[in-house]
């Protein structure tokens, strides 16, 4: 049994524009994630990768199909039981600032999961754990008294990570966690996530559009295109011998930072005309 | 690339008056662009790369001051000392500008066709509406838009990000400027769209022997599309040279650190914090 098992997930959104076809964000997705493993989901805008990340955590309900976490069907859980389950499954978002309450101090933000999941914990113990967690993600102790707006983007993302790991989850969805960060900060955050995974034996679902990033972080990669997974393969295999034409296109669009490696973009039938899930 | 200089910037600095005093986001910038080459300016947020470009184009706000020994747009004018009127005649005709956000460049309430006509009017080319339409159609075809008639009669909000950026490139090159500035032209676009757009603009530069200054934080864009690279850090140029040399054999500590930060396939990342 895998830690996370998604079976034939379907999710359709009504279009915001009247008269336009509904958006089929997930069109029968199946995947599994093992304990301690990183599965990357790569795709372009509108491919459904973020919807998948949310569905896996039951932040939105599926139309069809199921998500099992540690053998439990999340769709069948009561709100109360689902809430208890959330201590084990967390998320880090793309925009660190947008995902933090601007009116709460960093200490308040990071302590919230503890207050929810372990309501009997003494204030002193909460404080101890918050400071230890801030230290673990590389933030100074006095950050606890600061507001998110006083921190840099990289520090804000560390706060988002601290909030996610303080309940010691076994599984995290990382939804483009480094996409809005500068290159040198990005490298630091990716290194931190790798260390934490090692220390706490967490499984990651790493949602990204960046081939360079997923190549460096993932064990396996699932390629999404218009609501479907067109190919799943171990990372080195996917890069060495991509099977699906769309994967080949994605790989050809990678721009190496080494000018000695030349790229030649090869287009895919879909390209500009068919990148919207509504028109597919 | 030839030895013919198109742009020669010497000792450019920008100062900005703020309520907390004067800041100097950009200092001592020397930048030379030759005919037929693409020069990449790279650096992280806040390093001054966009301010440098806006300073050269004199597009900064009234609380900013640009000083330079010269900003020589060779054969045209010294932009460091050009009047507002001269600048307006140069921007669009001799220098094109493509910004990061195409929807910020396009007018939301004018049809695309009208925006092409505005370019003709602003530069008093004498082109009538029908002629402007013909030019616009061929420009849009040139940037790979399959149904240019439909795009012309439509508005910016009806376009995808990639399509909108193609329209902006077509607008910026309508009057055939010899020099194009592109400030993060593909940031925020999907990788496949990015490759198509960059192939398109570098192709325009190559086939018509124009020149381009490409500002980006993406080292892949620099390595794959530029002939020369300029590295900026904290408002100054710390290293510049041939792309092969800068990217493969960087000299400055900051450049080395930046290139070392690119995620690599070999094993998990191991970066000192």
XYZ file of C-alpha atoms in Angstrom:
553
model
C 0.000 0.000 0.000
C 1.257 3.439 -0.917
C 1.047 6.427 1.403
C -1.033 8.376 -1.113
C -3.194 6.704 -3.737
C -5.224 8.694 -6.257
C -7.612 6.655 -8.370
C -9.350 7.963 -11.518
C -9.769 11.493 -10.162
C -12.113 13.705 -12.179
C -12.777 17.383 -11.530
C -14.672 19.735 -13.816
C -15.177 23.436 -13.191
C -17.989 25.440 -14.706
C -16.543 28.220 -16.844
C -16.767 31.719 -15.437
C -17.697 32.926 -18.883
C -21.313 32.132 -19.641
C -21.856 29.898 -22.612
C -18.315 28.618 -22.630
C -17.524 24.956 -22.140
C -16.681 23.753 -18.638
C -13.015 23.309 -17.765
C -12.053 19.695 -17.342
C -9.173 20.217 -14.930
C -8.663 16.561 -14.009
C -9.667 13.936 -16.525
C -9.171 10.634 -14.764
C -5.891 10.977 -12.865
C -4.343 8.007 -11.071
C -1.083 8.122 -9.168
C 0.601 6.850 -6.034
C 3.241 8.299 -3.728
C 5.374 6.149 -1.451
C 6.615 7.006 2.058
C 9.584 9.356 1.905
C 9.368 9.757 -1.853
C 9.174 12.897 -3.997
C 6.796 12.721 -6.924
C 6.979 15.793 -9.108
C 4.012 16.851 -11.188
C 5.113 18.992 -14.074
C 2.928 20.829 -16.538
C 2.151 24.236 -17.982
C -0.514 26.725 -16.985
C -3.933 25.181 -17.210
C -2.681 21.607 -17.173
C -4.486 20.924 -13.888
C -1.420 20.391 -11.727
C -2.459 22.780 -8.952
C -5.995 21.361 -8.959
C -4.430 17.942 -8.485
C -2.375 19.203 -5.524
C -5.497 20.590 -3.888
C -7.570 17.487 -4.609
C -4.944 15.242 -3.023
C -5.310 17.213 0.238
C -9.086 17.365 -0.188
C -8.946 21.137 -0.291
C -11.478 20.608 -3.044
C -13.828 17.690 -3.592
C -13.586 15.411 -6.602
C -16.484 14.796 -8.975
C -15.385 11.204 -9.453
C -12.610 8.973 -8.235
C -10.906 8.771 -4.860
C -7.886 9.830 -2.828
C -6.584 7.474 -0.163
C -4.110 8.545 2.463
C -2.503 5.751 4.428
C -5.353 3.496 3.330
C -8.158 5.865 4.353
C -10.524 7.193 1.692
C -10.491 10.952 2.316
C -13.791 11.440 0.510
C -15.590 9.416 3.179
C -14.236 11.343 6.159
C -16.363 13.668 8.276
C -15.105 17.268 8.518
C -13.930 16.490 12.046
C -11.995 13.386 11.022
C -10.588 15.200 7.977
C -9.320 17.972 10.205
C -7.480 15.506 12.429
C -5.963 13.955 9.304
C -4.553 17.320 8.209
C -1.823 17.198 10.840
C -0.299 14.513 8.623
C -0.745 16.287 5.296
C 0.368 19.851 4.756
C 0.991 22.307 1.937
C 3.496 25.018 1.034
C 2.259 27.579 -1.467
C 3.864 29.431 -4.349
C 3.430 32.980 -3.113
C 4.838 33.062 0.408
C 3.450 36.459 1.321
C -0.039 35.748 -0.007
C -0.186 32.565 2.037
C 0.666 34.228 5.369
C -1.779 36.247 7.453
C -0.315 39.783 7.349
C -1.819 40.674 10.747
C -0.335 37.752 12.649
C 3.226 37.632 13.868
C 5.434 34.859 12.547
C 5.153 33.164 15.960
C 1.356 33.314 15.727
C 1.348 31.898 12.205
C 3.651 29.001 13.008
C 1.893 28.097 16.274
C -1.604 27.869 14.707
C -1.355 24.232 13.526
C -0.304 23.201 17.056
C -3.204 25.080 18.612
C -5.569 23.275 16.229
C -4.136 19.785 16.345
C -2.902 19.654 19.938
C -5.275 21.980 21.827
C -4.115 20.750 25.226
C -0.546 21.858 24.699
C 0.740 24.404 27.276
C 1.643 27.883 25.981
C 5.207 27.386 27.099
C 5.529 24.136 25.166
C 4.002 25.718 22.063
C 6.523 28.509 22.308
C 9.368 26.041 22.683
C 8.276 24.111 19.605
C 7.756 27.268 17.543
C 11.273 28.511 18.323
C 12.754 25.084 17.595
C 10.898 24.924 14.268
C 11.955 28.453 13.271
C 15.516 27.461 14.049
C 15.093 24.287 12.011
C 14.077 26.254 8.901
C 16.942 28.702 9.353
C 15.128 31.671 10.885
C 16.431 33.570 13.912
C 14.370 33.337 17.121
C 13.461 37.026 17.058
C 11.618 36.407 13.773
C 8.734 35.116 15.932
C 7.813 38.667 16.895
C 7.950 40.038 13.349
C 5.148 40.477 10.845
C 5.440 38.678 7.477
C 5.742 41.998 5.648
C 8.989 42.743 7.469
C 10.658 39.655 6.019
C 12.255 38.984 2.632
C 10.605 36.588 0.162
C 12.972 33.775 1.059
C 12.360 34.269 4.786
C 8.616 34.350 4.204
C 8.818 31.012 2.436
C 10.764 29.639 5.404
C 7.842 30.726 7.609
C 5.436 28.894 5.277
C 7.600 25.782 5.567
C 7.820 26.096 9.367
C 4.028 26.290 9.584
C 3.747 23.177 7.412
C 6.246 21.014 9.314
C 5.398 21.949 12.902
C 2.664 19.296 13.081
C 5.208 16.757 11.770
C 3.299 15.741 8.636
C 4.169 12.571 6.750
C 3.212 14.164 3.462
C 3.453 17.653 1.975
C 2.188 19.171 -1.241
C 4.711 21.736 -2.449
C 2.891 23.904 -4.969
C 5.585 25.782 -6.922
C 7.344 26.599 -3.625
C 10.291 28.355 -5.262
C 8.796 29.839 -8.412
C 8.623 33.384 -7.098
C 12.085 33.359 -5.534
C 15.428 34.569 -6.873
C 17.837 31.919 -8.074
C 20.208 31.923 -5.099
C 17.305 31.940 -2.614
C 15.605 29.195 -4.609
C 18.631 26.963 -4.222
C 18.618 27.516 -0.443
C 14.921 26.691 -0.101
C 15.260 23.543 -2.236
C 18.198 22.443 -0.100
C 16.167 23.072 3.065
C 13.224 21.027 1.742
C 15.582 18.164 0.885
C 17.100 18.197 4.395
C 13.695 18.265 6.068
C 12.509 15.375 3.949
C 15.551 13.383 4.996
C 15.139 14.231 8.697
C 11.387 13.744 8.992
C 10.928 11.052 6.331
C 8.225 13.029 4.541
C 6.752 12.277 1.134
C 6.408 15.235 -1.238
C 4.111 15.972 -4.113
C 6.158 18.672 -5.837
C 4.078 20.698 -8.296
C 6.177 22.715 -10.703
C 6.485 24.069 -14.211
C 10.276 24.229 -14.046
C 12.148 21.270 -15.503
C 15.459 22.264 -13.902
C 13.892 22.285 -10.455
C 12.054 18.974 -10.719
C 15.121 17.300 -12.163
C 17.039 18.207 -9.023
C 14.388 17.314 -6.432
C 12.258 14.397 -7.568
C 12.461 10.605 -7.559
C 9.717 10.248 -10.127
C 7.980 12.705 -12.439
C 4.406 12.757 -13.719
C 3.857 14.949 -16.783
C 0.439 16.603 -16.992
C -1.153 17.954 -20.130
C -4.727 19.228 -20.305
C -5.943 17.398 -17.224
C -4.277 14.090 -17.914
C -1.019 12.464 -16.910
C 0.607 11.635 -20.224
C 3.690 9.974 -18.771
C 5.144 8.937 -15.401
C 8.727 7.781 -15.051
C 11.709 7.801 -12.708
C 13.448 11.174 -13.045
C 16.633 10.055 -14.781
C 14.679 7.858 -17.171
C 12.247 10.635 -18.078
C 15.082 12.990 -18.919
C 17.114 10.377 -20.764
C 14.337 8.874 -22.870
C 11.036 10.760 -22.737
C 8.262 8.666 -24.163
C 5.399 11.005 -24.891
C 5.721 13.693 -27.599
C 4.558 16.368 -25.154
C 7.303 15.416 -22.693
C 9.784 15.683 -25.534
C 8.494 19.167 -26.304
C 8.775 20.238 -22.671
C 12.333 18.956 -22.504
C 13.263 20.759 -25.713
C 11.975 24.037 -24.229
C 14.457 23.792 -21.372
C 17.112 26.470 -21.577
C 20.402 25.242 -20.217
C 22.486 27.787 -18.313
C 25.504 26.233 -19.989
C 25.989 27.859 -23.408
C 27.842 24.764 -24.620
C 24.599 22.784 -24.421
C 22.482 24.014 -27.275
C 18.761 23.616 -27.313
C 16.464 23.331 -30.307
C 12.810 23.762 -29.533
C 10.525 21.217 -31.147
C 6.890 22.167 -31.145
C 4.009 19.949 -30.166
C 0.717 19.682 -32.001
C -1.004 21.509 -29.151
C 1.298 24.471 -28.666
C -0.207 27.952 -28.461
C -3.551 27.053 -29.966
C -4.466 24.270 -27.542
C -3.091 25.038 -24.127
C -6.409 25.850 -22.570
C -8.275 22.982 -20.937
C -11.521 24.620 -21.991
C -10.750 24.393 -25.692
C -9.422 20.859 -25.596
C 27.931 40.618 -35.052
C 29.998 43.486 -36.422
C 32.265 46.031 -34.809
C 29.776 48.753 -35.603
C 28.565 50.330 -32.372
C 24.846 50.973 -32.089
C 24.715 52.099 -28.489
C 27.522 53.350 -26.291
C 26.697 54.073 -22.652
C 29.406 55.505 -20.423
C 29.237 55.965 -16.672
C 25.471 55.888 -16.322
C 24.047 56.493 -12.859
C 20.514 56.851 -11.572
C 19.574 58.687 -8.408
C 16.079 58.705 -6.944
C 14.751 61.200 -4.424
C 12.742 59.470 -1.730
C 11.171 60.821 1.471
C 14.070 59.161 3.311
C 16.759 60.816 1.211
C 18.513 60.145 -2.076
C 19.233 56.592 -3.197
C 21.582 55.461 -5.968
C 20.176 52.211 -7.338
C 22.520 52.190 -10.342
C 26.115 53.440 -10.559
C 28.963 53.558 -13.084
C 27.304 51.551 -15.860
C 29.221 51.127 -19.130
C 27.345 49.296 -21.858
C 28.211 48.831 -25.518
C 25.905 47.206 -28.045
C 27.091 46.322 -31.550
C 25.051 45.776 -34.664
C 23.616 42.277 -34.894
C 24.285 41.206 -31.331
C 22.127 40.327 -28.360
C 23.506 41.558 -25.049
C 22.057 40.002 -21.926
C 21.860 41.861 -18.620
C 21.455 39.373 -15.797
C 21.031 39.638 -12.063
C 18.564 39.045 -9.246
C 15.704 41.223 -8.008
C 16.816 44.665 -6.964
C 20.205 44.558 -8.711
C 19.254 47.518 -10.904
C 18.927 45.808 -14.272
C 15.490 47.225 -15.086
C 16.401 50.640 -13.685
C 19.422 50.669 -15.992
C 17.227 50.027 -19.027
C 14.619 52.567 -17.981
C 17.416 55.033 -17.322
C 18.812 54.591 -20.830
C 15.347 54.984 -22.327
C 14.650 57.891 -19.960
C 11.468 56.227 -18.791
C 11.966 56.815 -15.072
C 9.656 58.972 -12.987
C 10.092 62.674 -12.222
C 11.801 61.987 -8.867
C 14.639 60.190 -10.658
C 17.742 61.681 -12.243
C 19.854 60.038 -14.903
C 23.437 61.138 -15.325
C 25.963 59.758 -17.796
C 29.058 60.867 -19.661
C 27.191 59.716 -22.738
C 24.272 57.553 -23.836
C 25.201 57.599 -27.483
C 22.634 56.118 -29.815
C 25.166 56.171 -32.587
C 24.266 58.428 -35.483
C 21.027 59.556 -33.825
C 21.406 61.393 -30.549
C 23.015 61.483 -27.141
C 20.132 60.311 -24.992
C 21.819 61.643 -21.880
C 21.133 65.176 -23.030
C 18.150 64.704 -25.324
C 14.982 66.710 -24.798
C 11.677 65.052 -24.006
C 10.545 65.701 -27.552
C 13.636 64.093 -29.080
C 13.229 61.079 -26.774
C 9.645 60.648 -27.898
C 10.714 60.636 -31.526
C 13.405 58.040 -30.781
C 11.402 55.611 -28.676
C 9.361 53.441 -31.017
C 11.167 54.510 -34.162
C 14.815 53.853 -33.342
C 14.491 51.948 -30.084
C 11.794 49.391 -29.377
C 10.840 48.324 -25.873
C 9.206 45.087 -24.792
C 8.303 44.958 -21.099
C 7.660 41.928 -18.928
C 3.907 42.276 -18.630
C 2.296 42.571 -22.069
C -1.019 43.594 -20.541
C 0.683 46.568 -18.954
C 1.960 47.634 -22.388
C -1.312 47.248 -24.257
C -4.157 49.693 -23.895
C -7.139 47.769 -22.513
C -9.806 49.935 -24.156
C -8.360 50.345 -27.666
C -8.643 47.597 -30.246
C -5.307 46.101 -31.263
C -5.749 47.647 -34.716
C -6.092 51.109 -33.227
C -2.926 50.622 -31.182
C -0.964 49.937 -34.358
C -2.437 53.104 -35.834
C -1.450 55.084 -32.725
C 2.186 54.132 -33.387
C 1.930 55.515 -36.939
C 0.236 58.692 -35.725
C 2.667 59.321 -32.874
C 5.601 59.196 -35.280
C 3.804 61.111 -38.039
C 4.594 58.496 -40.653
C 1.676 59.711 -42.735
C 0.247 56.193 -42.935
C -3.516 56.172 -43.259
C -5.733 53.713 -41.408
C -5.944 51.246 -44.276
C -2.181 51.291 -44.743
C -1.593 50.914 -41.007
C -3.911 47.907 -41.045
C -1.926 46.268 -43.842
C 1.331 46.853 -41.972
C -0.192 45.499 -38.754
C -1.437 42.371 -40.498
C 1.977 41.595 -41.877
C 3.654 42.349 -38.529
C 1.279 39.988 -36.723
C 1.910 37.276 -39.301
C 5.609 37.871 -38.775
C 5.302 37.092 -35.068
C 3.495 33.851 -35.788
C -0.118 34.813 -35.195
C -2.322 32.572 -37.302
C -5.506 34.638 -37.414
C -4.226 38.243 -37.498
C -7.556 39.701 -38.676
C -9.294 38.388 -35.600
C -6.558 39.660 -33.273
C -6.619 43.125 -34.889
C -10.304 43.656 -34.279
C -10.065 42.313 -30.722
C -8.810 43.685 -27.424
C -5.918 42.842 -25.120
C -7.998 40.923 -22.572
C -9.026 38.416 -25.243
C -5.432 37.290 -25.725
C -3.426 34.692 -23.824
C -0.158 35.864 -22.249
C 1.923 34.416 -25.072
C -0.291 35.924 -27.777
C -0.309 39.328 -26.035
C 3.495 39.333 -25.857
C 3.636 38.551 -29.593
C 1.377 41.544 -30.231
C 3.639 43.768 -28.103
C 6.699 42.579 -30.042
C 4.906 43.318 -33.321
C 4.006 46.804 -32.067
C 7.505 47.497 -30.780
C 9.055 46.536 -34.118
C 6.445 48.110 -36.436
C 8.661 51.035 -37.378
C 11.748 48.860 -37.652
C 13.903 50.128 -34.770
C 17.567 49.136 -35.029
C 17.738 48.465 -31.305
C 15.309 46.525 -29.164
C 15.191 46.454 -25.366
C 13.372 43.500 -23.848
C 12.931 43.491 -20.063
C 12.104 39.952 -18.895
C 9.991 39.433 -22.035
C 9.101 35.828 -21.227
C 9.027 35.786 -17.432
C 5.699 34.352 -16.345
C 5.093 32.558 -19.625
C 5.075 28.787 -19.973
C 8.350 27.164 -20.987
C 7.115 26.117 -24.414
C 5.742 29.609 -25.090
C 8.971 31.141 -23.783
C 11.024 29.098 -26.238
C 8.782 30.166 -29.118
C 8.881 33.875 -28.178
C 12.647 33.930 -27.685
C 13.197 32.045 -30.939
C 10.992 34.675 -32.562
C 12.729 37.801 -31.263
C 16.239 36.459 -31.658
C 15.248 35.482 -35.206
C 14.052 39.040 -35.894
C 17.367 40.394 -34.654
C 19.412 37.926 -36.675
C 17.623 38.093 -40.018
C 17.453 41.875 -40.071
C 20.833 42.486 -38.474
C 19.384 44.478 -35.590
C 20.563 44.572 -32.008
C 18.945 43.730 -28.717
C 19.462 44.222 -25.011
C 17.763 41.385 -23.163
C 17.234 41.799 -19.423
C 16.554 38.619 -17.484
C 17.091 36.769 -14.235
C 17.024 33.482 -16.145
C 20.541 32.213 -16.791
C 19.197 29.767 -19.387
C 17.902 32.670 -21.469
C 21.306 34.363 -21.299
C 23.221 31.200 -22.170
C 20.999 30.205 -25.064
C 20.158 33.518 -26.711
C 22.837 36.127 -25.973
C 26.287 36.646 -27.452
C 27.496 38.838 -24.620
C 26.497 38.884 -20.969
C 26.591 41.635 -18.361
C 26.225 40.635 -14.717
C 24.762 43.190 -12.328
C 24.893 43.065 -8.562
C 23.763 45.761 -6.155
C 23.568 48.460 -8.793
C 26.868 47.838 -10.507
C 28.247 45.711 -13.310
C 30.501 43.139 -11.676
C 31.402 41.183 -14.778
C 30.840 41.315 -18.524
C 32.108 39.558 -21.580
C 31.457 36.884 -24.136
C 28.658 34.540 -23.036
C 30.890 31.472 -23.247
C 33.420 33.089 -20.978
C 30.989 34.546 -18.424
C 28.801 31.462 -18.122
C 31.447 28.757 -18.431
C 34.402 30.406 -16.780
C 33.040 33.175 -14.532
C 35.600 35.377 -12.791
C 33.631 37.307 -10.201
C 32.555 35.610 -6.968
C 28.956 36.701 -7.397
C 28.711 35.276 -10.934
C 30.153 31.998 -9.686
C 27.610 31.870 -6.868
C 24.738 32.684 -9.220
C 25.694 29.992 -11.723
C 26.251 27.560 -8.851
C 22.657 28.125 -7.748
C 21.150 26.594 -10.884
C 19.407 23.367 -9.832
C 21.325 20.395 -11.191
C 20.412 16.829 -11.861
C 23.419 15.290 -10.124
C 22.043 14.199 -6.790
C 20.143 16.305 -4.332
C 21.066 19.931 -3.994
C 23.898 20.663 -1.717
C 24.061 24.385 -1.190
C 25.648 26.056 1.784
C 23.211 28.242 3.642
